[in-house]
CSV table of C-alpha atoms in Angstrom, one decimal:
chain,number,residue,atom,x,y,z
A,1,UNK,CA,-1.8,4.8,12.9
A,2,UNK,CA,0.7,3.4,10.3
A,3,UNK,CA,4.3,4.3,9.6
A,4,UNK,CA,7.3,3.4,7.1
A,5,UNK,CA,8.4,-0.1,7.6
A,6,UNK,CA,11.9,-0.6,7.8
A,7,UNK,CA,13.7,-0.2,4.8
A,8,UNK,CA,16.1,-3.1,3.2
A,9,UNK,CA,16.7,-5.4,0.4
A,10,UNK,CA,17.7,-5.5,-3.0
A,11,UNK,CA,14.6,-3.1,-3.9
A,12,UNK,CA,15.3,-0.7,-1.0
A,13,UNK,CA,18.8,-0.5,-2.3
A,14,UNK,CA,17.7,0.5,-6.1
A,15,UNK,CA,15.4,2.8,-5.0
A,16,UNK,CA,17.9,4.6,-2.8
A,17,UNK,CA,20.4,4.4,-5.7
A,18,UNK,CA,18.0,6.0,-8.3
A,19,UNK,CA,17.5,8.8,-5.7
A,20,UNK,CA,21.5,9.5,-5.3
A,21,UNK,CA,22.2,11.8,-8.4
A,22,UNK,CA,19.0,14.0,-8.0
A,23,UNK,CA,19.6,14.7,-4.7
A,24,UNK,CA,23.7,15.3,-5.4
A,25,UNK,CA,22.5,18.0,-8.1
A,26,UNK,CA,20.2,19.7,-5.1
A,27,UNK,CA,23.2,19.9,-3.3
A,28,UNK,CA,25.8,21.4,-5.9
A,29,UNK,CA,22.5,23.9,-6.8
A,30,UNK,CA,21.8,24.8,-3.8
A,31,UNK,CA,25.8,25.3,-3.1
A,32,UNK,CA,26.0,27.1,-6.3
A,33,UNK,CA,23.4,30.1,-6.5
A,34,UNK,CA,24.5,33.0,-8.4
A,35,UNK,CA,21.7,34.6,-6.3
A,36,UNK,CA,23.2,34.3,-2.4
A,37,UNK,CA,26.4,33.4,-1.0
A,38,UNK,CA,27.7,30.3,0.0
A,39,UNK,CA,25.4,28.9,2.6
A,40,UNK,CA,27.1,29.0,6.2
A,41,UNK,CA,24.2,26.4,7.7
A,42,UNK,CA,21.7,23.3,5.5
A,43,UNK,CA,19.5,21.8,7.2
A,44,UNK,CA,18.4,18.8,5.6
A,45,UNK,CA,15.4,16.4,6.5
A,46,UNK,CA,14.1,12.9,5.2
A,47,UNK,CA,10.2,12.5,5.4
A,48,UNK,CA,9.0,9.6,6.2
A,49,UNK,CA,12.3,8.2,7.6
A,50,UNK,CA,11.3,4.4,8.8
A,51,UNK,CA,13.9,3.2,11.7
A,52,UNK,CA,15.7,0.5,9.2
A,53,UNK,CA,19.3,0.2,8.0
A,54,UNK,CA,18.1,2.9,5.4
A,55,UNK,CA,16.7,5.4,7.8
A,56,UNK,CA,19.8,7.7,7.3
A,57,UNK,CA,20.6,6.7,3.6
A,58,UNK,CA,19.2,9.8,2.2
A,59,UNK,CA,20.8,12.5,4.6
A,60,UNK,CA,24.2,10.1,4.2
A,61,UNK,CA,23.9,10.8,0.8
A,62,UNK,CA,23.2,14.8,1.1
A,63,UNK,CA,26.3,14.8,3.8
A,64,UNK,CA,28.6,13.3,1.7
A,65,UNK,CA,28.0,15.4,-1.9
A,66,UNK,CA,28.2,19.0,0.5
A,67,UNK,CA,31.6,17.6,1.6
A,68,UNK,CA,32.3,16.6,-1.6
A,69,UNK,CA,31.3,19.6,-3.6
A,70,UNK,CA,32.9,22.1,-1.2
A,71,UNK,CA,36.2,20.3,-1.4
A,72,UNK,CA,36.2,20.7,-5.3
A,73,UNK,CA,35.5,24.4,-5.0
A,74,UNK,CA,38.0,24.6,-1.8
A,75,UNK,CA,35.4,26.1,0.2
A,76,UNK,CA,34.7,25.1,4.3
A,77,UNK,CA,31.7,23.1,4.3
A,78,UNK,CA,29.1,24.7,6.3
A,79,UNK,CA,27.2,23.5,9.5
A,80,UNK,CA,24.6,20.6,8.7
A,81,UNK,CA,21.2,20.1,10.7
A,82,UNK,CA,20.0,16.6,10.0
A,83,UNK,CA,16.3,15.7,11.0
A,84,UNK,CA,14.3,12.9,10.6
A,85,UNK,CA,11.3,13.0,10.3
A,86,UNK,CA,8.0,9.7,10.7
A,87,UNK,CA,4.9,9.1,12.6
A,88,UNK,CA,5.1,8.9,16.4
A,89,UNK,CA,5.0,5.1,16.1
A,90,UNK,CA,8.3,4.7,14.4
A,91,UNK,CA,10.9,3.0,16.4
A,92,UNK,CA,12.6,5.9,17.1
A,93,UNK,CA,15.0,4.3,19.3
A,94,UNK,CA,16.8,2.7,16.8
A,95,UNK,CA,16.9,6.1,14.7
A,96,UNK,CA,18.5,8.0,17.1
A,97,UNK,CA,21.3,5.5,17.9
A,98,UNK,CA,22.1,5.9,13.8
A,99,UNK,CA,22.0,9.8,14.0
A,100,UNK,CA,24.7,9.5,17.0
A,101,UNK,CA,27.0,7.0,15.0
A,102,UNK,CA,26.1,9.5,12.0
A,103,UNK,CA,27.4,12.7,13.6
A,104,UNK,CA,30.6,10.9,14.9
A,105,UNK,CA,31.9,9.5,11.8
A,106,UNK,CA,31.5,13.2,10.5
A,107,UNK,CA,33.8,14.5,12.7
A,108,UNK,CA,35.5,17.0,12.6
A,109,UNK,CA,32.6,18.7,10.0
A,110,UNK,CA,30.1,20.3,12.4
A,111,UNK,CA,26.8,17.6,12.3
A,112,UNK,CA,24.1,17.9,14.4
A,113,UNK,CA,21.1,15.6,14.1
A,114,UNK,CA,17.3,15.5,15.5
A,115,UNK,CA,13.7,13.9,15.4
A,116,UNK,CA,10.8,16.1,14.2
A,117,UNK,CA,8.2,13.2,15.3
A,118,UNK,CA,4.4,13.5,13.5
A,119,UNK,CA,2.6,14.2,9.8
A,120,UNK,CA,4.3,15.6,7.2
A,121,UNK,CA,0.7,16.5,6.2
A,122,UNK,CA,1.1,19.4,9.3
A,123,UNK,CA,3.4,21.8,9.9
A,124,UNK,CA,6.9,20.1,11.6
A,125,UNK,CA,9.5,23.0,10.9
A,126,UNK,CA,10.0,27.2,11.2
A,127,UNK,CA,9.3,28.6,8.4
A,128,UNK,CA,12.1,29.4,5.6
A,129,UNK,CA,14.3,27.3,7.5
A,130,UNK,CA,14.5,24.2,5.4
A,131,UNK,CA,17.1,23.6,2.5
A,132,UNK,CA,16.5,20.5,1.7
A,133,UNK,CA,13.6,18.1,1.7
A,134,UNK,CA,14.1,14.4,1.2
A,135,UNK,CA,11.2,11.1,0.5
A,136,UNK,CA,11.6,7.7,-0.1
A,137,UNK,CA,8.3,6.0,-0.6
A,138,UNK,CA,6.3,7.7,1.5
A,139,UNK,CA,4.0,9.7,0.3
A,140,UNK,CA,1.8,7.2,-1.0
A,141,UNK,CA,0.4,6.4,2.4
A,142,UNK,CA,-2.6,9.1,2.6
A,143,UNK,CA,-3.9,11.2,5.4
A,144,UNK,CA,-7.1,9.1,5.8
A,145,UNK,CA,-9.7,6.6,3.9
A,146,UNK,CA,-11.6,8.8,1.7
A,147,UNK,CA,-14.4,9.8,3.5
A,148,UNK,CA,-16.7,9.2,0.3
A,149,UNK,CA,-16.0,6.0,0.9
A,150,UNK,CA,-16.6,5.3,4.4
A,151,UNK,CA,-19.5,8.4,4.6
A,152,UNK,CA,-21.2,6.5,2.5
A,153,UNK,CA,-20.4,2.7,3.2
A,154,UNK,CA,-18.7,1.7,0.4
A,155,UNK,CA,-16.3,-0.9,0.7
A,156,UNK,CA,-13.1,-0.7,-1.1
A,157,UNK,CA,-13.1,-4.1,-2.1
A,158,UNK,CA,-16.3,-6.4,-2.1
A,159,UNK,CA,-16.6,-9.9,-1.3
A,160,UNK,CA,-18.9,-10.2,-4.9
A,161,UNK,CA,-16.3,-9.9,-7.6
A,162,UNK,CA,-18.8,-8.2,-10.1
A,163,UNK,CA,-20.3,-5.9,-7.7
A,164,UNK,CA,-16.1,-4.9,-6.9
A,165,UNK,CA,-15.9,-4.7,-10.5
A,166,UNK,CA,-18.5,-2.2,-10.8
A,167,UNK,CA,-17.6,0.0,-8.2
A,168,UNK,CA,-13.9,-0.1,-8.8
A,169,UNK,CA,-14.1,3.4,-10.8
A,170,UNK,CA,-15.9,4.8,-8.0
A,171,UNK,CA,-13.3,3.2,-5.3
A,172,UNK,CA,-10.3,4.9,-7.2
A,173,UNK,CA,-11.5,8.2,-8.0
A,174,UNK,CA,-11.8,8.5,-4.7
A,175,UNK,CA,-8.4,7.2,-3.8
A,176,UNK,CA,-7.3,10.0,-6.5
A,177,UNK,CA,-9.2,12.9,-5.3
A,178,UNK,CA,-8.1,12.3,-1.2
A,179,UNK,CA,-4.2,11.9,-3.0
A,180,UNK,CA,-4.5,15.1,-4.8
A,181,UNK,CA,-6.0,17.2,-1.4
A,182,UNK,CA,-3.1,15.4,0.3
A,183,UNK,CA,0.0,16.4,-1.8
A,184,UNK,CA,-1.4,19.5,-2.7
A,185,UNK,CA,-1.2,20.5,1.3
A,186,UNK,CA,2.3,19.0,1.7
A,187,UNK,CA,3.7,20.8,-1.1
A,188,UNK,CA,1.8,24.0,0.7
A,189,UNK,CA,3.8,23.4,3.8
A,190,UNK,CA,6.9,22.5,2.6
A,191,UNK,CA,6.9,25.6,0.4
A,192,UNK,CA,6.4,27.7,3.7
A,193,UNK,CA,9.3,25.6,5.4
A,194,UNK,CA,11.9,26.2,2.6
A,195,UNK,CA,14.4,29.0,2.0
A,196,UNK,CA,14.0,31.0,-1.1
A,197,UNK,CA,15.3,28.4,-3.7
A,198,UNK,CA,15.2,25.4,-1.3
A,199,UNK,CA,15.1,22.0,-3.1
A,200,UNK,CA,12.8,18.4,-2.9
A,201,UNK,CA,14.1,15.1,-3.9
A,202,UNK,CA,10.7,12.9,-3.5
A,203,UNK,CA,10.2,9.3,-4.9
A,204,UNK,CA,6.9,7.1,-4.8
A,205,UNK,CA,5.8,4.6,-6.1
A,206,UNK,CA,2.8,4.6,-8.9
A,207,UNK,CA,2.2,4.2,-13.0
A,208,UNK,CA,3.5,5.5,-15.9
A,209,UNK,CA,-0.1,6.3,-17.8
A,210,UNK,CA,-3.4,7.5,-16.4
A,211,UNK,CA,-4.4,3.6,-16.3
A,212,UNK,CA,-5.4,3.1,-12.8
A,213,UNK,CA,-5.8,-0.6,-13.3
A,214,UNK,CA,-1.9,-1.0,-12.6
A,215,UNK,CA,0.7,-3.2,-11.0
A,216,UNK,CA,0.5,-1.1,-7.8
A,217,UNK,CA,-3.3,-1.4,-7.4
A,218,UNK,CA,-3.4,-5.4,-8.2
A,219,UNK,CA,-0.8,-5.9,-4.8
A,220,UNK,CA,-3.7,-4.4,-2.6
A,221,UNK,CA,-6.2,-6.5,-5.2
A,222,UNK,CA,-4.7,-9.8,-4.8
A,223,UNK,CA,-5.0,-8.9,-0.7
A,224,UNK,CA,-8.3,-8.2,-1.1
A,225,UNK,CA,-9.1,-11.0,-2.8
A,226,UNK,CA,-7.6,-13.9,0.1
A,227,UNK,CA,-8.9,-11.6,2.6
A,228,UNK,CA,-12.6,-12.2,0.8
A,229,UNK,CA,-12.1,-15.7,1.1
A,230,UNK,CA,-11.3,-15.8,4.6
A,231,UNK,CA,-14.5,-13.2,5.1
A,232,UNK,CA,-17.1,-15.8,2.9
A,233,UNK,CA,-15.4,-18.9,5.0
A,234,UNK,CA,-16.1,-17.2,7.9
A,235,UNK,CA,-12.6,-16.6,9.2
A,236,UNK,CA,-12.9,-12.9,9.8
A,237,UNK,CA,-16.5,-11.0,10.1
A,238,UNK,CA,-17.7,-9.5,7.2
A,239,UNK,CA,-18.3,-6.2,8.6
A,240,UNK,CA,-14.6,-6.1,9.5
A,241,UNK,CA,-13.8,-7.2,5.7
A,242,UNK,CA,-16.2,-4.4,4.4
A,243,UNK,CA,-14.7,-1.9,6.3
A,244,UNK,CA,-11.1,-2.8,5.6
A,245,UNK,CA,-9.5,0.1,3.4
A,246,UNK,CA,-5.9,0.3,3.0
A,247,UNK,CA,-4.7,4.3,3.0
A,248,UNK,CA,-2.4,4.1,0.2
A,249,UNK,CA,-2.6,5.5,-3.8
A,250,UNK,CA,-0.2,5.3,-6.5
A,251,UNK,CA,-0.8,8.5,-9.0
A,252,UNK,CA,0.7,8.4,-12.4
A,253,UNK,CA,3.1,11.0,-13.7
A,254,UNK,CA,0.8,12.9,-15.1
A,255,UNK,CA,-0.9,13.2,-11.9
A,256,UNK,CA,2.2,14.5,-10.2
A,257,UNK,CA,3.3,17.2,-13.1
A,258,UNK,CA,-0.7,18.3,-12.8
A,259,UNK,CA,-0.8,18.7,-9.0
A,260,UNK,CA,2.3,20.2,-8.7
A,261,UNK,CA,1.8,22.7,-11.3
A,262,UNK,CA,-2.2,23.3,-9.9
A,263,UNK,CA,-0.4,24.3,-6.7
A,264,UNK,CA,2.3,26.8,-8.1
A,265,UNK,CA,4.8,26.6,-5.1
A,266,UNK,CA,7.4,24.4,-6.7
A,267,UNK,CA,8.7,23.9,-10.3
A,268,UNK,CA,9.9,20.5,-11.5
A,269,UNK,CA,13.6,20.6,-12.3
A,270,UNK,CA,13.3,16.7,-13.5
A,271,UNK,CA,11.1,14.1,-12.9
A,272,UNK,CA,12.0,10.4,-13.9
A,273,UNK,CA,9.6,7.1,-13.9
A,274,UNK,CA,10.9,3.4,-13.4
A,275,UNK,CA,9.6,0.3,-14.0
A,276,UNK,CA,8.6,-2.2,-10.8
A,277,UNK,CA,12.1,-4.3,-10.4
C-alpha cells in the first residue's frame, strides 16, 4: 500500500498556486447559481490529502474565497465541512492536528473538519452530499499493476535494454488502459457524491501530446535503469527486479478530455497544461 508523500518545496508551492484561481471560480459558481439559493452548508474535500505542510492548502484556499466572496455580496457565509481524504497509511496524526489549528483560526465562521480514511477509487461519502471535490497530484497513482502485465509475466522494465525497448508499447498501453478503467470509476463515484451542479478542481501530472515517450515516463526509466544494474551485479534478485512495477501513469490531455467526455458525468469548464518546472 502507497500513499501521497508529504507535500513541500518550491514545486509543491507552484502546483498549489496554479490550482488557486480554478478552485476560487468553483467557489464564486457554486455561490452564485441562478438555479438554487445561496447554499446554507459546503462541504469540501481534498483527495489524496498527504499529511505535509500542504495537506490543508487546498481546503485553506476554498475557506478563504467562500469568506471572501460572501463578504463582497454581504451575504453570511454558510457552514463548511472540511474532509480529508488518503489511504489508511497516511500519517494521519499530523493531519488532524492541522484541521484543529484550521478550525480555530476560522473562528467565529462555523468550521468543522474530518478524515474519510481509504480509496478514492470506492465510495467515501453519502450521496449528493459533496460540493466540492479537490486533487493535487494524486490521481496518477493507479488502483493496481495492470494485471496484463503481471497475468502474464511481463516485466515493466527489463534488465535487456532491447528486449525493454520492444516491449515498451506493450508496457504502456497497459499502463493506459488500467488509467482509463481507474478515472473512468472515480469520476462514476464522485458524480454520485456531488450535489446537482457540484464542482472538481483536479491536477496531475502527465504530457501535453499523445507521446508516451515523455519526461514523466523517463523518471520511472532512469529508476529502472540503476535498479537493472544493481539486479545484473547481483545486488537485488532478479525475480524481485522483474516483478518490480511502479503503479503510476501520466495521460496526456487528450486522454483526460476523451475519458471524461466517454463517461458523461462531468463537463470540463477549463482545463489548462503546464510545463515540468
Amino acid at each position: 500500500m502507497v500513499h501521497m508523500n508529504q507535500g513541500q518545496g518550491e514545486t509543491s508551492n507552484a502546483l498549489q498556486n496554479r490550482l488557486k484561481p480554478l478552485i476560487e471560480a468553483a467557489i464564486v459558481e457554486l455561490c452564485s447559481s441562478t438555479n438554487t439559493s445561496f447554499p446554507e452548508k459546503m462541504l469540501i474535500a481534498d483527495l489524496g490529502c498527504s499529511s505535509g505542510p500542504n495537506a490543508l492548502a487546498l481546503v485553506s484556499v476554498a475557506i478563504e474565497a467562500i469568506h471572501s466572496h460572501c463578504l463582497q455580496l454581504q451575504q453570511p457565509p454558510p457552514e463548511v465541512c472540511v474532509l480529508l481524504n488518503d489511504l489508511p497509511d497516511n500519517d494521519f496524526n499530523t493531519v488532524v492536528k492541522s484541521l484543529v489549528m484550521l478550525r480555530q483560526s476560522n473562528k467565529p465562521a462555523v468550521v468543522t473538519v474530518g478524515i474519510t480514511p481509504g480509496s478514492f477509487y470506492e465510495r467515501l461519502f453519502t450521496s449528493g452530499s459533496m460540493h466540492l471535490f479537490c486533487s493535487s497530484n494524486s490521481l496518477n497513482w493507479l488502483s493496481k499493476v495492470p494485471e496484463d502485465l503481471t497475468r502474464n509475466w511481463i516485466p515493466a522494465y527489463d534488465i535487456d535494454e532491447h528486449a525493454r525497448s520492444e516491449r515498451l508499447p506493450m508496457v504502456l498501453e497497459a499502463y493506459a488502459q488500467q488509467f482509463r478503467k481507474d478515472f473512468t470509476l472515480f469520476l462514476e463515484l464522485r458524480a454520485k457524491e456531488l450535489v446537482p451542479g457540484g464542482r472538481m478542481v483536479v491536477s496531475l501530472a502527465g504530457r501535453r501530446s499523445d507521446d508516451r515517450a515523455s519526461k514523466f515516463s523517463h523518471v520511472w526509466e532512469v529508476f529502472a535503469q540503476i535498479l537493472s544494474v544493481m539486479a545484473s551485479e547481483g545486488v537485488i534478485d532478479k525475480a524481485k527486479y522483474d516483478s518490480f512495477y511502479v503503479p503510476v501513469y501520466g495521460p496526456s490531455d487528450e486522454e483526460l478530455r476523451e475519458i471524461i467526455q466517454a463517461e458523461g458525468s462531468f463537463s470540463i469548464t477549463e482545463m489548462r497544461v503546464h510545463d515540468f518546472t
